[in-house]
CSV table of C-alpha atoms and ligand atoms in Angstrom, one decimal:
chain,number,residue,atom,x,y,z
A,14,MET,CA,132.7,113.3,62.9
A,15,LYS,CA,134.2,111.2,60.1
A,16,TYR,CA,134.1,107.5,60.1
A,17,SER,CA,136.4,105.2,58.3
A,18,LEU,CA,136.8,101.4,57.8
A,19,LEU,CA,138.0,99.2,60.6
A,20,ARG,CA,141.6,98.1,60.2
A,21,GLY,CA,141.9,95.0,57.9
A,22,MET,CA,138.5,95.5,56.3
A,23,GLN,CA,137.7,96.7,52.8
A,24,ASP,CA,134.9,98.2,50.8
A,25,ILE,CA,134.5,96.4,47.4
A,26,PHE,CA,133.1,98.5,44.5
A,27,SER,CA,133.6,99.8,41.0
A,28,GLU,CA,135.8,97.7,38.7
A,29,GLN,CA,136.6,95.4,41.6
A,30,ILE,CA,133.0,94.4,42.2
A,31,TYR,CA,132.6,93.1,38.6
A,32,LEU,CA,135.7,90.9,39.1
A,33,TRP,CA,134.2,89.5,42.3
A,34,GLN,CA,130.9,88.8,40.6
A,35,TYR,CA,132.6,87.2,37.6
A,36,ILE,CA,134.6,84.9,39.9
A,37,GLU,CA,131.6,84.0,42.0
A,38,GLU,CA,129.4,83.3,38.9
A,39,ASN,CA,132.1,81.0,37.5
A,40,ALA,CA,132.6,79.3,40.8
A,41,ARG,CA,128.9,78.6,41.1
A,42,LYS,CA,128.7,77.2,37.5
A,43,ILE,CA,131.6,74.8,38.0
A,44,LEU,CA,130.6,73.7,41.5
A,45,GLU,CA,127.1,73.0,40.3
A,46,ASN,CA,128.6,70.9,37.5
A,47,TYR,CA,130.0,68.7,40.2
A,48,ASN,CA,126.7,68.7,42.0
A,49,PHE,CA,127.8,70.8,45.0
A,50,GLN,CA,124.7,72.6,46.5
A,51,GLU,CA,125.0,76.0,48.1
A,52,ILE,CA,124.6,76.3,51.9
A,53,ARG,CA,124.5,79.6,53.8
A,54,THR,CA,125.3,79.4,57.4
A,55,PRO,CA,125.3,82.3,59.9
A,56,ILE,CA,128.4,84.4,60.4
A,57,LEU,CA,128.0,84.1,64.2
A,58,GLU,CA,128.3,80.8,65.9
A,59,ASN,CA,128.9,79.4,69.3
A,60,ALA,CA,132.6,80.0,69.9
A,61,GLU,CA,133.1,76.4,71.2
A,62,LEU,CA,132.3,75.1,67.7
A,63,PHE,CA,135.6,76.6,66.4
A,64,LEU,CA,137.7,76.2,69.6
A,65,ARG,CA,137.0,72.5,69.6
A,66,SER,CA,137.4,71.7,66.0
A,67,ILE,CA,140.2,74.0,64.8
A,68,GLY,CA,142.3,73.1,67.9
A,69,GLU,CA,143.8,74.9,70.8
A,70,ASP,CA,147.3,75.3,69.7
A,71,THR,CA,146.6,76.7,66.3
A,72,ASP,CA,147.1,80.3,65.1
A,73,ILE,CA,143.4,80.8,64.6
A,74,VAL,CA,142.4,79.8,68.1
A,75,GLU,CA,145.5,81.2,69.9
A,76,LYS,CA,145.4,84.7,68.4
A,77,GLU,CA,143.0,85.2,65.5
A,78,MET,CA,139.5,84.6,66.7
A,79,TYR,CA,136.9,87.4,67.1
A,80,ILE,CA,135.1,86.4,70.3
A,81,PHE,CA,132.6,88.4,72.3
A,82,GLN,CA,129.9,87.8,74.9
A,83,ASP,CA,126.3,88.5,73.9
A,84,LYS,CA,123.7,90.1,76.2
A,85,LYS,CA,123.1,86.8,77.9
A,86,GLY,CA,126.8,86.2,78.5
A,87,ARG,CA,127.1,83.5,75.8
A,88,LYS,CA,130.5,83.2,74.1
A,89,ILE,CA,130.0,84.0,70.5
A,90,ALA,CA,132.5,84.0,67.6
A,91,LEU,CA,132.6,85.5,64.2
A,92,ARG,CA,133.4,82.5,62.0
A,93,PRO,CA,137.1,82.3,61.1
A,94,GLU,CA,136.5,79.5,58.5
A,95,GLY,CA,133.6,77.6,57.0
A,96,THR,CA,134.0,73.9,57.6
A,97,ALA,CA,133.0,73.8,61.3
A,98,SER,CA,129.7,75.6,60.5
A,99,VAL,CA,128.9,73.3,57.6
A,100,VAL,CA,129.6,70.2,59.8
A,101,ARG,CA,127.3,71.7,62.5
A,102,ALA,CA,124.6,72.2,59.9
A,103,TYR,CA,125.1,68.7,58.5
A,104,ILE,CA,124.5,67.2,61.9
A,105,GLN,CA,121.8,69.6,63.0
A,106,HIS,CA,119.6,68.9,60.0
A,107,ASN,CA,120.3,65.1,60.0
A,108,PHE,CA,121.7,65.2,56.4
A,109,PHE,CA,123.5,61.9,57.2
A,110,ASN,CA,120.1,60.2,56.9
A,111,SER,CA,120.1,60.8,53.1
A,112,PRO,CA,122.3,58.8,50.8
A,113,PRO,CA,125.9,60.0,50.3
A,114,PRO,CA,127.6,61.8,48.8
A,115,GLN,CA,126.4,65.1,50.1
A,116,LYS,CA,128.2,68.0,48.6
A,117,PHE,CA,127.9,71.6,49.8
A,118,TYR,CA,129.6,74.9,48.8
A,119,TYR,CA,129.6,78.3,50.4
A,120,ILE,CA,130.8,81.8,49.4
A,121,GLY,CA,131.1,84.3,52.2
A,122,PRO,CA,133.1,86.4,54.6
A,123,MET,CA,135.4,85.0,57.3
A,124,PHE,CA,137.0,86.9,60.2
A,125,ARG,CA,140.4,86.6,61.7
A,126,TYR,CA,142.2,89.1,63.9
A,127,GLU,CA,145.5,89.1,62.0
A,128,ARG,CA,148.0,91.8,61.2
A,129,PRO,CA,146.7,93.3,58.0
A,130,GLN,CA,149.1,93.2,55.1
A,131,LYS,CA,149.1,92.4,51.4
A,132,GLY,CA,146.8,89.3,50.9
A,133,ARG,CA,145.9,89.3,54.6
A,134,PHE,CA,142.8,90.9,56.0
A,135,ARG,CA,140.6,90.8,59.1
A,136,GLN,CA,137.5,90.3,57.0
A,137,PHE,CA,138.3,88.1,54.0
A,138,HIS,CA,136.2,85.9,51.8
A,139,GLN,CA,136.3,82.2,50.9
A,140,ILE,CA,134.7,80.0,48.4
A,141,GLY,CA,134.7,76.6,50.1
A,142,VAL,CA,133.3,73.1,49.4
A,143,GLU,CA,132.6,70.2,51.8
A,144,CYS,CA,131.8,66.7,50.7
A,145,PHE,CA,130.4,64.2,53.2
A,146,GLY,CA,130.1,60.4,53.1
A,147,VAL,CA,132.9,59.3,50.8
A,148,SER,CA,136.1,57.8,52.1
A,149,SER,CA,137.6,57.0,48.6
A,150,SER,CA,140.6,59.0,47.5
A,151,TRP,CA,138.6,59.6,44.3
A,152,ILE,CA,136.9,62.5,46.1
A,153,ASP,CA,140.2,64.0,47.3
A,154,ALA,CA,141.6,63.8,43.7
A,155,GLU,CA,138.3,65.3,42.4
A,156,LEU,CA,138.5,68.3,44.7
A,157,ILE,CA,142.0,69.0,43.5
A,158,TYR,CA,141.0,68.6,39.9
A,159,LEU,CA,138.0,70.9,40.4
A,160,LEU,CA,140.3,73.5,41.9
A,161,LYS,CA,142.6,73.3,39.0
A,162,GLN,CA,139.8,73.6,36.5
A,163,PHE,CA,138.4,76.6,38.3
A,164,LEU,CA,141.7,78.4,38.6
A,165,GLU,CA,142.6,77.7,34.9
A,166,LYS,CA,139.2,79.2,33.9
A,167,LEU,CA,140.3,82.4,35.6
A,168,ASN,CA,143.6,82.3,33.6
A,169,ILE,CA,145.7,81.5,36.7
A,170,ASN,CA,148.4,79.1,35.7
A,171,ASN,CA,151.5,79.6,37.8
A,172,LEU,CA,150.3,77.3,40.5
A,173,THR,CA,151.9,74.6,42.6
A,174,TYR,CA,149.9,71.8,44.1
A,175,GLU,CA,151.3,70.2,47.2
A,176,ILE,CA,149.9,67.2,48.9
A,177,ASN,CA,150.6,65.2,52.1
A,178,SER,CA,148.9,62.6,54.3
A,179,LEU,CA,148.6,63.2,58.0
A,180,GLY,CA,147.6,59.7,58.8
A,181,CYS,CA,144.7,58.8,61.1
A,182,LYS,CA,144.0,58.2,64.7
A,183,SER,CA,145.7,54.8,64.6
A,184,CYS,CA,149.0,55.9,63.0
A,185,ARG,CA,149.4,59.5,63.8
A,186,PRO,CA,150.1,59.0,67.6
A,187,GLN,CA,153.1,56.8,66.8
A,188,TYR,CA,154.6,59.5,64.5
A,189,ARG,CA,153.8,62.2,67.1
A,190,LYS,CA,155.9,60.3,69.6
A,191,VAL,CA,158.8,59.9,67.2
A,192,LEU,CA,158.6,63.6,66.3
A,193,PHE,CA,158.4,64.6,69.9
A,194,SER,CA,161.6,62.8,70.8
A,195,PHE,CA,163.3,64.3,67.8
A,196,LEU,CA,162.2,67.8,68.8
A,197,THR,CA,163.2,67.3,72.4
A,198,ASP,CA,166.8,67.5,71.4
A,199,LYS,CA,166.2,70.6,69.3
A,200,VAL,CA,163.9,72.5,71.6
A,201,GLY,CA,166.6,75.0,72.6
A,202,GLN,CA,166.9,76.2,69.0
A,203,LEU,CA,163.1,76.6,68.4
A,204,CYS,CA,161.2,79.9,68.4
A,205,ILE,CA,159.1,80.9,71.4
A,206,ASP,CA,155.9,79.7,69.8
A,207,CYS,CA,157.3,76.4,68.9
A,208,LYS,CA,158.8,75.9,72.4
A,209,ARG,CA,155.4,76.4,73.8
A,210,ARG,CA,153.6,74.2,71.2
A,211,PHE,CA,156.0,71.3,70.9
A,212,ASP,CA,154.8,69.2,73.8
A,213,LYS,CA,151.1,69.8,73.3
A,214,ASN,CA,151.1,69.6,69.5
A,215,PRO,CA,154.5,68.8,68.0
A,216,LEU,CA,153.1,68.5,64.4
A,217,ARG,CA,152.4,72.2,64.6
A,218,VAL,CA,156.1,72.9,64.7
A,219,LEU,CA,156.4,71.5,61.2
A,220,ASP,CA,154.2,74.4,60.0
A,221,CYS,CA,156.4,77.1,61.5
A,222,LYS,CA,157.6,79.8,59.1
A,223,VAL,CA,160.5,81.1,61.2
A,224,PRO,CA,163.8,80.4,59.3
A,225,SER,CA,165.7,79.1,62.3
A,226,CYS,CA,162.9,76.6,63.1
A,227,LYS,CA,162.9,75.5,59.4
A,228,GLU,CA,166.7,74.9,59.7
A,229,SER,CA,166.3,72.8,62.9
A,230,LEU,CA,163.7,70.6,61.1
A,231,LYS,CA,165.9,69.7,58.2
A,232,ASN,CA,166.3,66.1,59.2
A,233,THR,CA,163.0,65.6,60.9
A,234,PRO,CA,161.2,62.3,60.7
A,235,LEU,CA,158.4,62.4,58.1
A,236,ILE,CA,154.9,61.3,58.6
A,237,VAL,CA,154.7,59.6,55.2
A,238,ASP,CA,157.1,57.0,56.7
A,239,PHE,CA,154.8,56.2,59.6
A,240,LEU,CA,151.4,55.8,57.9
A,241,CYS,CA,149.4,52.6,58.6
A,242,GLN,CA,148.6,50.3,55.8
A,243,ASP,CA,145.2,51.8,55.1
A,244,CYS,CA,146.5,55.4,55.1
A,245,LYS,CA,149.4,54.4,52.9
A,246,GLU,CA,147.1,52.8,50.4
A,247,HIS,CA,144.8,55.9,50.5
A,248,PHE,CA,147.7,58.2,49.8
A,249,ILE,CA,149.1,56.0,47.0
A,250,SER,CA,145.8,55.8,45.3
A,251,LEU,CA,145.3,59.6,45.6
A,252,GLN,CA,148.6,60.0,43.8
A,253,ARG,CA,147.7,57.5,41.1
A,254,GLU,CA,144.4,59.3,40.6
A,255,LEU,CA,146.1,62.7,40.3
A,256,ASP,CA,148.5,61.2,37.7
A,257,GLU,CA,145.6,59.9,35.7
A,258,MET,CA,144.1,63.3,35.7
A,259,ASN,CA,147.4,64.8,34.5
A,260,ILE,CA,147.8,67.1,37.5
A,261,SER,CA,151.4,67.8,38.4
A,262,TYR,CA,151.8,67.9,42.1
A,263,THR,CA,154.6,67.5,44.7
A,264,VAL,CA,154.4,65.5,47.9
A,265,ASN,CA,155.5,67.9,50.7
A,266,PRO,CA,155.6,65.9,53.9
A,267,LYS,CA,155.8,69.1,56.0
A,268,ILE,CA,152.4,70.3,55.2
A,269,VAL,CA,150.3,70.0,58.3
A,270,ARG,CA,147.8,72.8,57.8
A,271,GLY,CA,146.7,75.4,60.4
A,272,LEU,CA,143.7,73.4,61.6
A,273,ASP,CA,143.7,70.3,63.8
A,274,TYR,CA,140.8,68.4,62.3
A,275,TYR,CA,142.5,67.0,59.2
A,276,THR,CA,143.1,63.3,58.7
A,277,ARG,CA,144.9,61.7,55.8
A,278,THR,CA,144.9,64.0,52.8
A,279,VAL,CA,145.9,67.6,53.1
A,280,PHE,CA,146.8,69.9,50.2
A,281,GLU,CA,147.8,73.5,49.4
A,282,VAL,CA,147.7,75.5,46.2
A,283,THR,CA,150.3,78.2,46.1
A,284,THR,CA,151.5,80.7,43.6
A,285,THR,CA,154.7,82.7,43.1
A,286,MET,CA,152.6,85.8,42.2
A,287,LEU,CA,151.6,86.7,45.7
A,288,GLY,CA,154.8,87.2,47.7
A,289,ALA,CA,154.7,86.0,51.3
A,290,GLN,CA,151.0,85.3,51.4
A,291,ASN,CA,151.3,82.7,48.7
A,292,ALA,CA,148.5,80.2,49.6
A,293,VAL,CA,145.6,80.6,47.2
A,294,ALA,CA,143.6,77.6,48.4
A,295,ALA,CA,143.9,74.7,50.9
A,296,GLY,CA,142.0,71.8,52.1
A,297,GLY,CA,142.0,68.2,53.0
A,298,ARG,CA,140.1,65.3,54.6
A,299,TYR,CA,138.5,65.3,58.0
A,300,ASP,CA,137.1,61.9,58.7
A,301,ASP,CA,136.7,62.4,62.5
A,302,LEU,CA,135.0,65.8,62.7
A,303,VAL,CA,131.4,64.8,62.2
A,304,GLU,CA,131.8,62.3,65.1
A,305,LEU,CA,133.7,64.8,67.2
A,306,PHE,CA,130.6,67.1,66.9
A,307,GLY,CA,128.3,64.4,68.1
A,308,GLY,CA,127.2,63.0,64.8
A,309,PRO,CA,127.8,59.5,63.4
A,310,SER,CA,131.2,58.5,62.0
A,311,ILE,CA,131.1,60.0,58.5
A,312,PRO,CA,134.2,60.6,56.3
A,313,ALA,CA,134.4,64.1,54.7
A,314,ALA,CA,136.8,66.3,52.7
A,315,GLY,CA,136.8,69.9,51.5
A,316,PHE,CA,138.8,73.0,50.6
A,317,ALA,CA,138.6,76.7,50.8
A,318,ILE,CA,139.9,79.3,48.3
A,319,GLY,CA,140.9,82.8,49.4
A,320,MET,CA,138.9,85.3,47.3
A,321,GLU,CA,141.1,88.4,47.9
A,322,ARG,CA,144.2,86.5,46.8
A,323,LEU,CA,142.4,85.2,43.7
A,324,ILE,CA,141.4,88.8,42.9
A,325,GLU,CA,144.9,89.9,43.4
A,326,ILE,CA,146.3,87.5,40.9
A,327,CYS,CA,143.7,87.7,38.2
A,328,SER,CA,142.9,91.4,38.2
A,329,ASN,CA,145.4,92.1,35.5
A,330,SER,CA,144.7,89.1,33.3
A,331,LEU,CA,140.9,89.2,33.2
A,332,LEU,CA,139.2,91.9,31.2
A,333,ILE,CA,135.8,92.3,32.8
A,334,LYS,CA,133.1,94.4,31.2
A,335,PRO,CA,131.6,96.9,33.6
A,336,LYS,CA,127.8,96.8,34.1
A,337,LYS,CA,126.1,100.0,32.9
A,338,PRO,CA,122.8,101.2,31.6
A,339,PHE,CA,122.2,100.4,27.9
A,340,VAL,CA,119.7,103.2,27.4
A,341,TYR,CA,119.4,106.7,28.9
A,342,VAL,CA,116.0,108.4,28.7
A,343,ALA,CA,116.2,112.1,28.3
A,344,TYR,CA,113.2,114.4,28.2
A,345,THR,CA,112.5,118.1,27.8
A,346,GLY,CA,109.7,120.0,29.6
A,347,SER,CA,108.0,118.9,32.8
A,348,SER,CA,104.8,117.8,31.2
A,349,ILE,CA,106.8,115.1,29.5
A,350,GLU,CA,107.9,113.6,32.8
A,351,ASN,CA,105.0,111.0,32.9
A,352,GLU,CA,105.9,109.9,29.4
A,353,ALA,CA,109.5,109.5,30.4
A,354,LYS,CA,108.5,107.3,33.4
A,355,LYS,CA,106.4,105.2,31.0
A,356,VAL,CA,109.3,104.6,28.6
A,357,VAL,CA,111.8,103.9,31.5
A,358,ASN,CA,109.4,101.3,33.0
A,359,LEU,CA,108.7,99.7,29.6
A,360,LEU,CA,112.5,99.3,28.9
A,361,ARG,CA,113.3,97.9,32.4
A,362,ASN,CA,110.3,95.5,32.2
A,363,ASN,CA,111.9,94.2,29.0
A,364,ASN,CA,115.2,93.6,30.9
A,365,ILE,CA,117.0,96.5,29.3
A,366,PRO,CA,119.2,98.3,31.8
A,367,THR,CA,117.9,101.9,31.8
A,368,GLU,CA,118.7,105.2,33.5
A,369,THR,CA,117.2,108.7,33.5
A,370,ALA,CA,117.8,112.1,35.1
A,371,TYR,CA,114.9,112.2,37.7
A,372,GLU,CA,115.0,116.0,37.5
A,373,LYS,CA,114.5,118.9,35.1
A,374,LEU,CA,117.8,119.5,33.3
A,375,SER,CA,118.8,120.9,29.9
A,376,LEU,CA,119.0,118.4,27.1
A,377,LYS,CA,122.7,119.2,26.9
A,378,SER,CA,123.4,118.2,30.5
A,379,GLN,CA,121.2,115.1,30.1
A,380,LEU,CA,123.3,114.0,27.1
A,381,ARG,CA,126.5,114.6,29.2
A,382,LYS,CA,125.1,112.4,31.9
A,383,ALA,CA,124.2,109.7,29.4
A,384,ASP,CA,127.7,109.8,28.2
A,385,ARG,CA,129.2,109.6,31.7
A,386,VAL,CA,127.2,106.5,32.7
A,387,GLY,CA,128.2,104.9,29.4
A,388,ALA,CA,124.8,104.4,27.9
A,389,ASN,CA,124.8,103.1,24.3
A,390,ILE,CA,121.5,104.7,23.3
A,391,VAL,CA,119.7,107.9,24.4
A,392,ILE,CA,116.0,108.3,23.8
A,393,ILE,CA,114.9,111.9,23.7
A,394,ILE,CA,111.3,112.7,24.5
A,395,GLY,CA,110.1,116.1,23.4
A,396,GLU,CA,106.7,117.9,23.2
A,397,ASP,CA,106.6,118.0,19.4
A,398,GLU,CA,107.5,114.4,18.9
A,399,ILE,CA,104.9,113.2,21.5
A,400,LYS,CA,102.2,114.9,19.4
A,401,LYS,CA,103.4,112.7,16.5
A,402,SER,CA,103.8,109.6,18.8
A,403,VAL,CA,107.4,109.3,17.9
A,404,TYR,CA,110.7,109.4,19.9
A,405,ILE,CA,114.1,110.5,18.9
A,406,TRP,CA,116.9,108.0,19.5
A,407,LYS,CA,120.6,108.6,19.3
A,408,ASN,CA,123.3,106.0,19.2
A,409,MET,CA,126.1,107.3,21.4
A,410,LYS,CA,128.7,105.0,20.0
A,411,ASP,CA,128.5,105.8,16.3
A,412,GLY,CA,126.5,109.1,16.4
A,413,SER,CA,123.6,107.8,14.2
A,414,GLN,CA,120.1,108.9,15.1
A,415,GLY,CA,116.5,108.7,14.0
A,416,GLU,CA,112.8,108.7,14.9
A,417,ALA,CA,110.7,105.7,15.7
A,418,SER,CA,107.4,104.7,17.4
A,419,LEU,CA,107.6,103.2,20.8
A,420,ASN,CA,107.2,99.6,19.5
A,421,GLU,CA,109.8,100.1,16.7
A,422,LEU,CA,112.1,101.6,19.3
A,423,LEU,CA,111.8,98.7,21.7
A,424,GLU,CA,112.4,96.3,18.9
A,425,LEU,CA,115.5,98.2,17.7
A,426,ILE,CA,116.9,98.5,21.2
A,427,ARG,CA,116.3,94.9,22.0
A,428,ARG,CA,118.1,93.8,18.9
A,429,LYS,CA,121.1,96.0,19.6
A,430,TYR,CA,121.2,94.9,23.3
A,431,ASP,CA,121.1,91.2,22.4
A,432,THR,CA,124.1,91.6,20.1
A,433,GLU,CA,126.1,93.5,22.6
B,529,ATP,P1,147.9,81.4,55.7
B,529,ATP,O1,149.0,80.4,55.8
B,529,ATP,O2,148.1,82.4,54.5
B,529,ATP,O3,147.7,82.1,57.0
B,529,ATP,P2,145.8,79.6,56.4
B,529,ATP,O4,146.4,78.3,56.4
B,529,ATP,O5,145.5,80.4,57.6
B,529,ATP,O6,146.6,80.6,55.3
B,529,ATP,P3,143.2,78.5,55.6
B,529,ATP,O7,142.6,78.6,56.9
B,529,ATP,O8,143.6,77.2,55.0
B,529,ATP,O9,144.5,79.6,55.5
B,529,ATP,O10,142.2,79.3,54.6
B,529,ATP,C1,142.2,79.0,53.2
B,529,ATP,C2,142.6,80.2,52.3
B,529,ATP,O11,141.9,81.4,52.8
B,529,ATP,C3,144.0,80.5,52.3
B,529,ATP,O12,144.7,79.7,51.4
B,529,ATP,C4,144.0,82.0,51.9
B,529,ATP,O13,144.0,82.1,50.5
B,529,ATP,C5,142.8,82.5,52.5
B,529,ATP,N1,143.1,83.3,53.8
B,529,ATP,C6,143.3,82.8,55.0
B,529,ATP,N2,143.5,83.8,55.9
B,529,ATP,C7,143.3,84.9,55.2
B,529,ATP,C8,143.4,86.3,55.6
B,529,ATP,N3,143.6,86.7,56.8
B,529,ATP,N4,143.2,87.2,54.6
B,529,ATP,C9,143.0,86.9,53.3
B,529,ATP,N5,142.9,85.6,52.9
B,529,ATP,C10,143.1,84.6,53.8
B,530,MG,MG1,146.5,81.8,58.7
């Protein structure tokens, strides 16, 4: 019986894993500069958490959720995104009792039952951030600035930043009404999904990728013209802040995002390097979500970056050094095995990556193995040398070799390793 990966899932290894580690390490470094603290929430949550927050008429809830019943008949979901879980944790641990802002980040797998294709998987990974307690557009601008800084660190430059405001619960209903009556005349021309969605959630129609729907929406009323005074001011100050930060962006009044919980700011970062799956990161403000989950009224904003899409665009431009053992310990004769163990342990205890054969092999095949794993230095332990308390070392890169006592050898290797 042979087993293989589930559809839409991937194993990540070899050169790819170094790239993942590099990106994750850089993300942590930058996020910690902005005082985001890591949070790790479970992959399984109560399905209701997502159904309520993401919204019924969204792609995720309609068709992409992995939901199952556990042994007690509870409805459980594999998380399709990170925000709902972080908000749940924020309320569950009373984080709102500490002074704002509270900033969290997560790195981990998400699950959506989508049709697998380039840039679209069923298990994919996100780096996400959530910031609680600040209503100022300063935070919204800072999130976009942070994204830009991170993406530029990874040599990704061909990016477009698009922003929009979705208003709030006082101004959005008005726009919704206007949009609804506009769409009522067009409903015959809309796709099946939009026909079904339009009376429950007309904003969702704006997000439709079907060309005929896009065509029908050409002269649609735009939400930016219906914002209340507070939302308008928030949106204007966000744009002023982005200008001050020298971020070039465009206002795209048709961005509504695939999740229902957003209020005011929404944004998307796209690239021309990915084809159809062009969104690298997306986010926005969700000032009502904490309250919707039973917490106090706390404003919040965040974003999520798709790791697989990042990897796709930077795999050619980033040269990442593979991780390999620096030293290979070779030995001849079984009585030497204990000596080899001692040397291997000493090197590893000194933080020098070390490998050995673990079995009796000819010196020739041990040297071949050392070469294959990419070791820089081989230490050869032989009976005659042990009697003299010396070890032979060989530099695999330049072919030089010599003899040294254990202490000298350690010193020599450490010096070489530090300058690598
Ligand atoms: P899309 O329009 O591509 O479906 P989305 O709006 O569903 O994206 P979000 O929920 O905002 O995506 O998730 C944020 C980011 O996560 C996306 O910009 C994308 O980079 C990534 N992402 C989302 N779904 C997938 C997936 N199935 N496979 C790989 N990456 C994904
Ligand atoms: Mg999607």
